PDB file of C-alpha atoms and ligand atoms in Angstrom:
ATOM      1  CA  UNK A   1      25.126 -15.259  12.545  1.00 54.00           C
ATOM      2  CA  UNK A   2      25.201 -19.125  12.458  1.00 55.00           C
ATOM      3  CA  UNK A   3      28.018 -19.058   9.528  1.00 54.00           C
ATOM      4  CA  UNK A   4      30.573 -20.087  11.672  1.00 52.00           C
ATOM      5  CA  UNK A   5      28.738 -23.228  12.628  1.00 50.00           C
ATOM      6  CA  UNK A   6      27.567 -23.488   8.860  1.00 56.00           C
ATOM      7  CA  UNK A   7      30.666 -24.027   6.480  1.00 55.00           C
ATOM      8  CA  UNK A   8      29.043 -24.881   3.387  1.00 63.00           C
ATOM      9  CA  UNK A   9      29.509 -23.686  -0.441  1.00 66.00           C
ATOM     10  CA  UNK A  10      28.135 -25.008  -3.451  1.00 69.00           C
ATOM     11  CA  UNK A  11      29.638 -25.541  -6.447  1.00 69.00           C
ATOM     12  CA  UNK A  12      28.378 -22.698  -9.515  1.00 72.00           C
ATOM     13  CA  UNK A  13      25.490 -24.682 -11.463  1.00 76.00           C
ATOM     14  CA  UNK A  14      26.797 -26.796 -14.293  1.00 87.00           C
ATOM     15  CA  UNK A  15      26.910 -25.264 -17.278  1.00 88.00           C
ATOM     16  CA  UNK A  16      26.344 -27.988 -19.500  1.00 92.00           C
ATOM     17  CA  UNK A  17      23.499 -28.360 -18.256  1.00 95.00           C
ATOM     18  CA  UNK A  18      22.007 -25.340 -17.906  1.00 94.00           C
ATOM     19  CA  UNK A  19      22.589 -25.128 -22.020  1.00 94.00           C
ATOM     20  CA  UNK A  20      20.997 -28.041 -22.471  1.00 96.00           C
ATOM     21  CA  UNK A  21      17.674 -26.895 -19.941  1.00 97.00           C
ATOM     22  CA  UNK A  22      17.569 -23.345 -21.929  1.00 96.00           C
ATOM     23  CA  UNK A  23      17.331 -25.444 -24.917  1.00 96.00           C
ATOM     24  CA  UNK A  24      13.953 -26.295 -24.250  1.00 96.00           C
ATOM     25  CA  UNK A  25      10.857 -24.688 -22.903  1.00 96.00           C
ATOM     26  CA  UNK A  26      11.796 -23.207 -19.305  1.00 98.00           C
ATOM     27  CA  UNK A  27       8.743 -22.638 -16.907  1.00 98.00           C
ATOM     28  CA  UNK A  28       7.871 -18.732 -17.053  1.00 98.00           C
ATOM     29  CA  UNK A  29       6.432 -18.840 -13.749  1.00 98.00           C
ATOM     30  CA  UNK A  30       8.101 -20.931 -10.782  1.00 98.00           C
ATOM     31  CA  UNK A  31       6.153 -20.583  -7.500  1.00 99.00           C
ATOM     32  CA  UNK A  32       7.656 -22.395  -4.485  1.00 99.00           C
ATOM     33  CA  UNK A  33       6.306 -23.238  -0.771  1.00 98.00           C
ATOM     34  CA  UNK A  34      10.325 -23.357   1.172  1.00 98.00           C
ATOM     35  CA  UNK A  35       9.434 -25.842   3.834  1.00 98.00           C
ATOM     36  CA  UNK A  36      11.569 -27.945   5.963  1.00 98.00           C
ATOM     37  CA  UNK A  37      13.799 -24.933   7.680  1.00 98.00           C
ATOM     38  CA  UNK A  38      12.880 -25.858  11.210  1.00 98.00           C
ATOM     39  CA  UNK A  39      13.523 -29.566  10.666  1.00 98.00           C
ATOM     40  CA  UNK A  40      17.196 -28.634   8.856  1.00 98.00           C
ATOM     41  CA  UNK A  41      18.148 -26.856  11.889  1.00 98.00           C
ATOM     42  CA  UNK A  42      16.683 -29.284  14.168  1.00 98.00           C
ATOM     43  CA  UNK A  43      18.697 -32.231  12.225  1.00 98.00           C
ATOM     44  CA  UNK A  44      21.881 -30.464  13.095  1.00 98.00           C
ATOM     45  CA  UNK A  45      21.295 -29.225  17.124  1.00 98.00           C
ATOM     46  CA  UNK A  46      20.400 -25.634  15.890  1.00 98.00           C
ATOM     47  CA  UNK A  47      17.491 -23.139  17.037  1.00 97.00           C
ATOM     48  CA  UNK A  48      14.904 -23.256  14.348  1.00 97.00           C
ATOM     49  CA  UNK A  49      15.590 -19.879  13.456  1.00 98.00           C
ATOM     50  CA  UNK A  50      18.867 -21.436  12.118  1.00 98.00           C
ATOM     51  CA  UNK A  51      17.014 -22.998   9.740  1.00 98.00           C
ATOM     52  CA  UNK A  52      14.930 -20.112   8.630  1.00 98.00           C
ATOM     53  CA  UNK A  53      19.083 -17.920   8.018  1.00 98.00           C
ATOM     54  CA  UNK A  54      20.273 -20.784   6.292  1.00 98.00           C
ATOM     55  CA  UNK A  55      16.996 -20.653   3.758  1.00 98.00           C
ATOM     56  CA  UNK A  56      17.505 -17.205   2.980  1.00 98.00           C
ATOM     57  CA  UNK A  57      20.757 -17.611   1.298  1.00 97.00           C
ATOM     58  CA  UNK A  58      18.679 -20.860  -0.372  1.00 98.00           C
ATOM     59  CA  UNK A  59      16.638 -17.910  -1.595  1.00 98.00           C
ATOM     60  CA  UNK A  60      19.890 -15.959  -2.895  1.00 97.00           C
ATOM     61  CA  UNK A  61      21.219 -19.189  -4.457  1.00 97.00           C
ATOM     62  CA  UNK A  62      17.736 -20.210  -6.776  1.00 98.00           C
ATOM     63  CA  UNK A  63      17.075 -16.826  -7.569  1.00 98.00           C
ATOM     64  CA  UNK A  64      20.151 -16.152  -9.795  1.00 96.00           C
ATOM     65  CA  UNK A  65      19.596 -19.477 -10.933  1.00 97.00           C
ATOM     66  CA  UNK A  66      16.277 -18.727 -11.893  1.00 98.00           C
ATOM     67  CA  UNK A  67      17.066 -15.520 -13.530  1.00 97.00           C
ATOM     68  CA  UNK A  68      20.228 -17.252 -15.659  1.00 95.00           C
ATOM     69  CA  UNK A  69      17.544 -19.372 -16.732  1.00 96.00           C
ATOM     70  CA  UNK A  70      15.021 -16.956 -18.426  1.00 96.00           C
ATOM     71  CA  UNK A  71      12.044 -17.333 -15.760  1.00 98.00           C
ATOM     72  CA  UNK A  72       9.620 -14.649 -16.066  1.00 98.00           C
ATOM     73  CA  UNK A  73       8.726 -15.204 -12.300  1.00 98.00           C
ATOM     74  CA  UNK A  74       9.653 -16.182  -9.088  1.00 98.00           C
ATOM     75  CA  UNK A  75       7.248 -16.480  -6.298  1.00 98.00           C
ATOM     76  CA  UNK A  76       8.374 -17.029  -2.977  1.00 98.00           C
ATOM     77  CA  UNK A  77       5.786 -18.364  -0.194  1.00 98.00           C
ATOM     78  CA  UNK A  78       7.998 -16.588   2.812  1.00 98.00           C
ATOM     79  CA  UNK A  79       4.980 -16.167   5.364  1.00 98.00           C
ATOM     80  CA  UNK A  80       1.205 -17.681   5.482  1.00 97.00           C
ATOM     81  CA  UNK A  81      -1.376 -15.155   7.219  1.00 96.00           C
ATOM     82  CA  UNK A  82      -1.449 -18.536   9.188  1.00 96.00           C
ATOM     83  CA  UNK A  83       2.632 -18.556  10.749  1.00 97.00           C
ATOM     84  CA  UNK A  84       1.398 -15.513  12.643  1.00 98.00           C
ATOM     85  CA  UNK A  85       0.106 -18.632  15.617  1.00 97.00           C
ATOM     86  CA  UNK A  86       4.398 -19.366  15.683  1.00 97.00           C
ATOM     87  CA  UNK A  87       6.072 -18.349  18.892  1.00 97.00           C
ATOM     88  CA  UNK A  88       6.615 -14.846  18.902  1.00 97.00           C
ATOM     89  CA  UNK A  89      10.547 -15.099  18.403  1.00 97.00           C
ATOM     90  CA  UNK A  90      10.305 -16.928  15.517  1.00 97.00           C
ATOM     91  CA  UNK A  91       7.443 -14.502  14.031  1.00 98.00           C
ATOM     92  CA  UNK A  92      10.188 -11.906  14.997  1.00 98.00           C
ATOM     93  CA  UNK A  93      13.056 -13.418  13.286  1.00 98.00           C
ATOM     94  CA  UNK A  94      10.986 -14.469  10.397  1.00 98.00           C
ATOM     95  CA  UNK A  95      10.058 -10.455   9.853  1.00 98.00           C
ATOM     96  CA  UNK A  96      13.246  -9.661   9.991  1.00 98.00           C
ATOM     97  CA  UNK A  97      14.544 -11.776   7.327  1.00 97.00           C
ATOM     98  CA  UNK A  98      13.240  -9.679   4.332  1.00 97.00           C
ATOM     99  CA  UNK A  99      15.213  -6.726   5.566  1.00 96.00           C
ATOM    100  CA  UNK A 100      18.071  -8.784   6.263  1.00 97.00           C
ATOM    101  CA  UNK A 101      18.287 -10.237   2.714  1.00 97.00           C
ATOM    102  CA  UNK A 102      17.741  -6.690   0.970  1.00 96.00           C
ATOM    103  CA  UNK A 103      19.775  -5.134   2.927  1.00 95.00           C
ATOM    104  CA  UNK A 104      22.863  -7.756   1.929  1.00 95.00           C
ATOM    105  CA  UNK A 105      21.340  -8.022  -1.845  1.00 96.00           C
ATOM    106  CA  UNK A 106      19.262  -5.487  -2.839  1.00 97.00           C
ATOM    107  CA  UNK A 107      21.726  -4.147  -4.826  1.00 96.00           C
ATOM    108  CA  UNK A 108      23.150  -7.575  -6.135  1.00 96.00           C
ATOM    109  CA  UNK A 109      19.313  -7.537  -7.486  1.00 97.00           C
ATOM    110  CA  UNK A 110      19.406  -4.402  -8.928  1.00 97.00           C
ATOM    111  CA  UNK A 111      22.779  -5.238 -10.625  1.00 96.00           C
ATOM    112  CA  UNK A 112      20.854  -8.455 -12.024  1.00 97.00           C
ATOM    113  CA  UNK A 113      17.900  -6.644 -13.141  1.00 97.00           C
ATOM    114  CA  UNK A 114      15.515  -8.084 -11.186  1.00 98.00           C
ATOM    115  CA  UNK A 115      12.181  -6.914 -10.131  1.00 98.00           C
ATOM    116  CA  UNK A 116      11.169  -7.194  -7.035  1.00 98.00           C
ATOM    117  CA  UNK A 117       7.148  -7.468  -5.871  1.00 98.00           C
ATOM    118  CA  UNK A 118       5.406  -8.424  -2.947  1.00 98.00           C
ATOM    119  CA  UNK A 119       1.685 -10.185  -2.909  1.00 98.00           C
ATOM    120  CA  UNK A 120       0.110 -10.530   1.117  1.00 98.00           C
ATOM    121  CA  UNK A 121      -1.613  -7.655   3.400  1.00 96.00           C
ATOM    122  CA  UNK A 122       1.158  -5.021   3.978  1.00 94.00           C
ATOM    123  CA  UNK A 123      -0.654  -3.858   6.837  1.00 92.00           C
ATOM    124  CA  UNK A 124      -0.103  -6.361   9.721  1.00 92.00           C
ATOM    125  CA  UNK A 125       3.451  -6.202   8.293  1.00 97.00           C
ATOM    126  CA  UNK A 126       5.567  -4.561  11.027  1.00 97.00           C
ATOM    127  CA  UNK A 127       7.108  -1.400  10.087  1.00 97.00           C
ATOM    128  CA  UNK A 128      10.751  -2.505   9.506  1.00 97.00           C
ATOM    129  CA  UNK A 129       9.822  -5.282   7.417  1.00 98.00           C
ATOM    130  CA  UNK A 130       7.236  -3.185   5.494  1.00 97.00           C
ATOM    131  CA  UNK A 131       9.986  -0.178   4.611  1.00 97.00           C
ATOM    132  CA  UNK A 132      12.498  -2.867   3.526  1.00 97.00           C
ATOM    133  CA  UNK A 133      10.304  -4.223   1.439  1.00 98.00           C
ATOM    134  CA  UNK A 134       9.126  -0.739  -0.361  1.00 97.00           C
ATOM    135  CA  UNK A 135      12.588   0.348  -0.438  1.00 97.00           C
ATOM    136  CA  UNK A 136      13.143  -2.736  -2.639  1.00 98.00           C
ATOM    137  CA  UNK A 137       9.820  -2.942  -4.976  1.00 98.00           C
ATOM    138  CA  UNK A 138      10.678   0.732  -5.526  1.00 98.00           C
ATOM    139  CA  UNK A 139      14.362   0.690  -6.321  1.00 97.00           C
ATOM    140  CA  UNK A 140      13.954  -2.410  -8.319  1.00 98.00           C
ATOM    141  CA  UNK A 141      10.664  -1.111 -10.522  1.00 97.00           C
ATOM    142  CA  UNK A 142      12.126  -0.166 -13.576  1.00 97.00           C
ATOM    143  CA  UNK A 143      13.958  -3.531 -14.192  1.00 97.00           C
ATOM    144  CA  UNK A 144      13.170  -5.671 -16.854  1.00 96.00           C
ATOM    145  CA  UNK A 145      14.671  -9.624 -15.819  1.00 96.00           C
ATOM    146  CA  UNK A 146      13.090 -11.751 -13.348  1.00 98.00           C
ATOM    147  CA  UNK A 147      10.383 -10.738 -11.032  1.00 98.00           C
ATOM    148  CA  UNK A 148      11.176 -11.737  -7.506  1.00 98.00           C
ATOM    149  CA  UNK A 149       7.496 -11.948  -5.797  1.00 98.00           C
ATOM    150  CA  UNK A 150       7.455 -12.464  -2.484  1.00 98.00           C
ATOM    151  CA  UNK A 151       4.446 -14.139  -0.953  1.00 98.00           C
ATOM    152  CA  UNK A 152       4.462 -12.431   2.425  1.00 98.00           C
ATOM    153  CA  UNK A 153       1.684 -12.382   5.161  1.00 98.00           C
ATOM    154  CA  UNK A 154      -0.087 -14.205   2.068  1.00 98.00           C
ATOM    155  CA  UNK A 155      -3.072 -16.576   2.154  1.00 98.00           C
ATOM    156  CA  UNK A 156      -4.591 -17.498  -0.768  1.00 98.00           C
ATOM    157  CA  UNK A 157      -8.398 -17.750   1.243  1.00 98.00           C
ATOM    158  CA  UNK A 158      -8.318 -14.168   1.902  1.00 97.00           C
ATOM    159  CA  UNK A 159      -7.406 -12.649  -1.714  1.00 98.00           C
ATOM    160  CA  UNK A 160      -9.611 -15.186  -3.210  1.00 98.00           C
ATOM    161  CA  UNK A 161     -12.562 -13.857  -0.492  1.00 98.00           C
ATOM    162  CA  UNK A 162     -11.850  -9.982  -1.513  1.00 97.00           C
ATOM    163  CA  UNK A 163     -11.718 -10.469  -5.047  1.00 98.00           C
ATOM    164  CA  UNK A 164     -15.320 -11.762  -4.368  1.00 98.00           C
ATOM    165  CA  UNK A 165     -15.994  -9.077  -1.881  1.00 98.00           C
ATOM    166  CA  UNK A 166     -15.135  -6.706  -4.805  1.00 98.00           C
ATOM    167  CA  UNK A 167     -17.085  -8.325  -7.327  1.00 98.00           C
ATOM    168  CA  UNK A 168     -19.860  -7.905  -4.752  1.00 98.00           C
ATOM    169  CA  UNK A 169     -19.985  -4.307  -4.178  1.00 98.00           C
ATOM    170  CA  UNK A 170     -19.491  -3.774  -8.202  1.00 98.00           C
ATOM    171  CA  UNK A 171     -22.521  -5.806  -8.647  1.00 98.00           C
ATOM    172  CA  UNK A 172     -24.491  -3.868  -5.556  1.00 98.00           C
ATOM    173  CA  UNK A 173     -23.790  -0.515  -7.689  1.00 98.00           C
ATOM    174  CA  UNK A 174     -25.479  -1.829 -10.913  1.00 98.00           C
ATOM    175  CA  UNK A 175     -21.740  -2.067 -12.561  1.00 97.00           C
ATOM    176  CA  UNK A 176     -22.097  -5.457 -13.579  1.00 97.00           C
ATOM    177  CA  UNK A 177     -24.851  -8.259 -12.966  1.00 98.00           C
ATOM    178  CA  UNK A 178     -24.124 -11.913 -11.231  1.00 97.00           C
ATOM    179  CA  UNK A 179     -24.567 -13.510 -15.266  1.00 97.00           C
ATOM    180  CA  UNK A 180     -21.462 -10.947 -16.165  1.00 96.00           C
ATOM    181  CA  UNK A 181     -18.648 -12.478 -13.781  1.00 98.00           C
ATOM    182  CA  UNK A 182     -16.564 -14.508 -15.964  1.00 98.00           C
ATOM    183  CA  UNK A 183     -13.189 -16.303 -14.333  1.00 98.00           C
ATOM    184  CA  UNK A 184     -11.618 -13.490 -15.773  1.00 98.00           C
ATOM    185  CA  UNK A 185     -13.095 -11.124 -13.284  1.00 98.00           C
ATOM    186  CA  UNK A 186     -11.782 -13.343 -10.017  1.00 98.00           C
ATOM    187  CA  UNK A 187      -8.372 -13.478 -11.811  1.00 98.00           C
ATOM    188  CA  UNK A 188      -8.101  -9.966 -12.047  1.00 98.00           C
ATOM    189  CA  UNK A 189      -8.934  -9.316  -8.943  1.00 98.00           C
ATOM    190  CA  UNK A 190      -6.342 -11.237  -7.348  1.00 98.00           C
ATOM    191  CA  UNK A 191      -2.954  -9.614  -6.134  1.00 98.00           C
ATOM    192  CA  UNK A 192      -1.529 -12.020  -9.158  1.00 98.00           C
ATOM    193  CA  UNK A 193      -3.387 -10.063 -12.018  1.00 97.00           C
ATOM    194  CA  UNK A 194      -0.481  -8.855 -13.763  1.00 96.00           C
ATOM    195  CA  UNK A 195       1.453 -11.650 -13.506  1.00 98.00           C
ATOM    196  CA  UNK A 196       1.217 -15.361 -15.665  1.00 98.00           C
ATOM    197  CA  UNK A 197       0.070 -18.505 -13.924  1.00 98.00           C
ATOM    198  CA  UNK A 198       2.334 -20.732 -12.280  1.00 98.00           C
ATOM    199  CA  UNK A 199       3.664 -23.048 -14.474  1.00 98.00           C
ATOM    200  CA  UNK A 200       5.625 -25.269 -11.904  1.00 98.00           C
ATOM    201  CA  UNK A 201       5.004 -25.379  -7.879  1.00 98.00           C
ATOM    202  CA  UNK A 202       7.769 -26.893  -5.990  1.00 99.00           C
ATOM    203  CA  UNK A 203       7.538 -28.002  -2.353  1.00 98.00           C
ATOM    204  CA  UNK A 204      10.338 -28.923  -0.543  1.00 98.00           C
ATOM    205  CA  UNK A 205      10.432 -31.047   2.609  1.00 98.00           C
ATOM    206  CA  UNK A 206       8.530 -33.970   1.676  1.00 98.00           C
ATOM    207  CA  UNK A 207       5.129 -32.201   2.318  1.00 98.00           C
ATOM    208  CA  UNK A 208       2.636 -32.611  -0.446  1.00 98.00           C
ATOM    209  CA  UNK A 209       0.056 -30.061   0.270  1.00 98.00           C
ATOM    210  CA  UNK A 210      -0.802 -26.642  -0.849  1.00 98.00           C
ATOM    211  CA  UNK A 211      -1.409 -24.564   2.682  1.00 98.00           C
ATOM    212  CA  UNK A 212      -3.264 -22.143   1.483  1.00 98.00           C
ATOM    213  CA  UNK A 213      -1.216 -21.026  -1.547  1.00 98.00           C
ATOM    214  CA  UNK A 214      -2.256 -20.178  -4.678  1.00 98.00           C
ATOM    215  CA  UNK A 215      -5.901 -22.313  -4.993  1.00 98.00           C
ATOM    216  CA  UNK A 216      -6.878 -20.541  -7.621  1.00 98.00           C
ATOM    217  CA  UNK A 217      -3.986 -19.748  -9.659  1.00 98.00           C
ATOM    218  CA  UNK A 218      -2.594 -23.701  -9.620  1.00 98.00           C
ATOM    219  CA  UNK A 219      -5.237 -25.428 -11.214  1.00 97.00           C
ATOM    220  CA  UNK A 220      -3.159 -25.854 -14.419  1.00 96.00           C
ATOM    221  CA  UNK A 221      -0.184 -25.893 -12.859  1.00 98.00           C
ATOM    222  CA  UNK A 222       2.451 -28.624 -12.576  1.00 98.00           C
ATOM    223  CA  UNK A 223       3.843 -29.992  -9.120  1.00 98.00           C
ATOM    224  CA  UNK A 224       6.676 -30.886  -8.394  1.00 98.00           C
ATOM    225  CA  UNK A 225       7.769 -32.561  -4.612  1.00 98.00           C
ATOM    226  CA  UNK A 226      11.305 -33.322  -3.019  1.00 98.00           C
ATOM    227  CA  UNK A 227      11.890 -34.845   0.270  1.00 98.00           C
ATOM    228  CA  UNK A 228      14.967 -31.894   0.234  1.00 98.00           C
ATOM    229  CA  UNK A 229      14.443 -29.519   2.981  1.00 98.00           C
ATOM    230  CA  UNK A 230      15.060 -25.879   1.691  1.00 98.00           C
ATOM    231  CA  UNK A 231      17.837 -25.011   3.005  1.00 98.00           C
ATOM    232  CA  UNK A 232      19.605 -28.139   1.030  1.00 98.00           C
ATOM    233  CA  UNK A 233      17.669 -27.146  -1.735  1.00 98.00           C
ATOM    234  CA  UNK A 234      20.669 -26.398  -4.514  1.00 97.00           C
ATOM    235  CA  UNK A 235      20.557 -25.653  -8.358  1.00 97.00           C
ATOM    236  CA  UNK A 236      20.466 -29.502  -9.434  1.00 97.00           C
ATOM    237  CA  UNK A 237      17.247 -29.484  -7.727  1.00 98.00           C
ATOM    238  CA  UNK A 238      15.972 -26.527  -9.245  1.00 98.00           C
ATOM    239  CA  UNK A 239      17.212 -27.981 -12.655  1.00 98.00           C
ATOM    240  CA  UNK A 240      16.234 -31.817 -11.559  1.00 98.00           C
ATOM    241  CA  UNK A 241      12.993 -30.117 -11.289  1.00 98.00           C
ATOM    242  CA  UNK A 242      12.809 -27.834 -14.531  1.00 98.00           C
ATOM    243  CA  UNK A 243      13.844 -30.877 -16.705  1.00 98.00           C
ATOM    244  CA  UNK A 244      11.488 -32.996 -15.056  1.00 98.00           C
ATOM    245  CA  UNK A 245       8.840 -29.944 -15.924  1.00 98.00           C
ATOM    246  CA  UNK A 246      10.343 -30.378 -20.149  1.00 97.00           C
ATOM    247  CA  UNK A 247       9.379 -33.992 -19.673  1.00 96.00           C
ATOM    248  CA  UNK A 248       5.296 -33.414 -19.067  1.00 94.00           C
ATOM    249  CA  UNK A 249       2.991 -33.333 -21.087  1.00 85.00           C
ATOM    250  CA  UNK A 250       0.560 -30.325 -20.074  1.00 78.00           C
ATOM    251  CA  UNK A 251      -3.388 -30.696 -21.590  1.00 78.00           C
ATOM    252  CA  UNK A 252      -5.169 -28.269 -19.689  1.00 79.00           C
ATOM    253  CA  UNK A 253      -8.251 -30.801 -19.827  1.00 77.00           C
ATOM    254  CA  UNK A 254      -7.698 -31.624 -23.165  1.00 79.00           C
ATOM    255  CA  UNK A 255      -5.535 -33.562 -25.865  1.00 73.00           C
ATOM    256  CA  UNK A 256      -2.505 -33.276 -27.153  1.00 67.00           C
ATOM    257  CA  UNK A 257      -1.623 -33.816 -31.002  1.00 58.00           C
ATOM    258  CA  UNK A 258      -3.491 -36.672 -32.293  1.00 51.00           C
ATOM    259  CA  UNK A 259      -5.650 -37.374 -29.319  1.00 53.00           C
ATOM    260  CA  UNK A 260      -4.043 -40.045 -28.309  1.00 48.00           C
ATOM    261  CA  UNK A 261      -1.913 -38.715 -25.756  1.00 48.00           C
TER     262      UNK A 261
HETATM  263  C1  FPP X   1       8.687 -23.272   6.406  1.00 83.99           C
HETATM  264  O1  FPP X   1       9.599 -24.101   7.078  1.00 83.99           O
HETATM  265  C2  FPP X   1       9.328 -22.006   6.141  1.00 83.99           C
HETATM  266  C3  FPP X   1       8.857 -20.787   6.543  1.00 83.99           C
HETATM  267  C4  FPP X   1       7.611 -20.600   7.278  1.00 83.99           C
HETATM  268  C5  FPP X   1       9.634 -19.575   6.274  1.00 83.99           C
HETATM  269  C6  FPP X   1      10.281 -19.552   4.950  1.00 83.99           C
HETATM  270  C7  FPP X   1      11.242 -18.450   4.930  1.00 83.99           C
HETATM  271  C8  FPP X   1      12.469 -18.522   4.385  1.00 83.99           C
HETATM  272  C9  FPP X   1      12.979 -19.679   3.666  1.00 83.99           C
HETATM  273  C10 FPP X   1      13.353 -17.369   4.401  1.00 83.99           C
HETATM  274  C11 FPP X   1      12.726 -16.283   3.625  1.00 83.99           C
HETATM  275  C12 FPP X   1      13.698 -15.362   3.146  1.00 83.99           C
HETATM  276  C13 FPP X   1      13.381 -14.155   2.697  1.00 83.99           C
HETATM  277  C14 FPP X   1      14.379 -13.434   1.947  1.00 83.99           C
HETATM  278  C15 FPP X   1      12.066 -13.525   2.944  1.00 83.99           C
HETATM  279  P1  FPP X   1       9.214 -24.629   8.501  1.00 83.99           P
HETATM  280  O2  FPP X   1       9.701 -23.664   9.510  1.00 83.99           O
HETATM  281  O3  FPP X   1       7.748 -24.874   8.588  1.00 83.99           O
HETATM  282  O4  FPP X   1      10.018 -25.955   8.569  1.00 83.99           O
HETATM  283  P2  FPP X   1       9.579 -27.274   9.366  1.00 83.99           P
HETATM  284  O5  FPP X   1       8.360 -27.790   8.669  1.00 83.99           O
HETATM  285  O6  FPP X   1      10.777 -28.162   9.197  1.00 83.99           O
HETATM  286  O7  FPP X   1       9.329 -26.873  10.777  1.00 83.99           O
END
């Protein structure tokens, strides 16, 4: 739609590179909140919706790039429960975007074996965005590379508050008492029980907050900021940021090797 305004094509990732990041440990699970489309298009005259087109194929882009490098997972923070306060033609646009990406690489995805899920409450979703969304979790369920998980009408408040709410009502019917919840029980009752933790959160735009993604699934996890705004967001930042990932030394509370690190 905008492409004529748009010329831009980036180079394939660099090779050498990409060797050298696959020799080490690659993050199984990359999460990412894609901020900064509304000030990309702004920067450059456009409707803000612009910005929102461009950062789909931004989307296309990191998620072979992800795949060539071995992550397990992808998630993709696409819509808050809280964007529904946007102007309604942006809400619009933004629910058509899912549909408009499947419909132009669902089957690029299913050529590159990758899974696609969904985490957020289908049921405010409207219709068209909910069916292309289906269409793709089901035609994509029986691949094996990455998992594409798309965080959609998400907020992390809300699963956090039903996993409780479940807990609750398992407790009420004598299943289990207060002194049985463990952590594992809220984990499991998140929409992100089957899948690892986030080992690296990227936010683009310069922002350095979480919005209400993930709170309970990041508190190991390592983040990672960039003033880039998403739609500029190419694979030397998604390697600039893996490699800076290789460099850290994660403790989970503790100490590494000798203790003195
Ligand atoms: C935040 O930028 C971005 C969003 C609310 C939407 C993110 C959606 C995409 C990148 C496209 C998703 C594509 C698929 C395939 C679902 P912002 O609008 O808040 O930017 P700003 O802070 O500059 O205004």
């Amino acid at each position: 739609m905008f492409d004529k305004l748009l010329k831009r094509k980036e180079p394939p990732a660099d090779a050498g590179r990409l060797s050298a990041i696959l020799e080490e440990e690659v993050p199984a699970h990359i999460a990412i909140i894609m901020d900064g489309n509304g000030r990309w298009a702004k920067m450059r005259g456009l409707p803000r919706i612009a910005g929102h087109h461009e950062g789909m194929k931004t989307v296309r882009k990191i998620t072979r790039l992800a795949n060539q490098l071995g992550v397990e997972v992808l998630t993709l923070y696409a819509f808050s429960t809280e964007n529904w306060k946007r102007p309604k033609t942006e809400v619009d646009f933004l629910m058509r975007l899912p549909e408009e990406f499947l419909s132009s690489y669902l089957p690029e995805l299913v050529e590159e074996n990758v899974r696609v899920t969904m985490m957020g409450s289908e049921d405010s979703l409207p219709p068209h965005t909910r069916n292309a969304v289906r269409k793709a979790i089901d035609e994509t369920q029986d691949n094996t590379g990455l998992v594409l998980n798309f965080a959609l009408n998400y907020g992390s408040r809300a699963e956090i508050t039903d996993a409780v709410r479940e807990l609750a009502v398992r407790v009420a019917s004598g299943e289990l008492t207060p002194a049985d919840i463990t952590e594992d029980h809220i984990s499991d009752g998140l929409m992100t029980h089957s899948l690892p933790e986030p080992d690296l959160l990227i936010r683009t735009s310069g922002e350095e907050r979480l919005s209400n993604f993930m709170l309970w699934q990041l508190a190991y996890t390592e983040f990672w900021f960039t003033k880039t705004l998403w739609p500029d967001f190419s694979s030397d930042c998604l390697m600039d940021a893996v490699e800076d990932y290789q460099r850290r030394s994660r403790r989970y509370g503790g100490l590494k090797g000798d203790g003195m690190t």
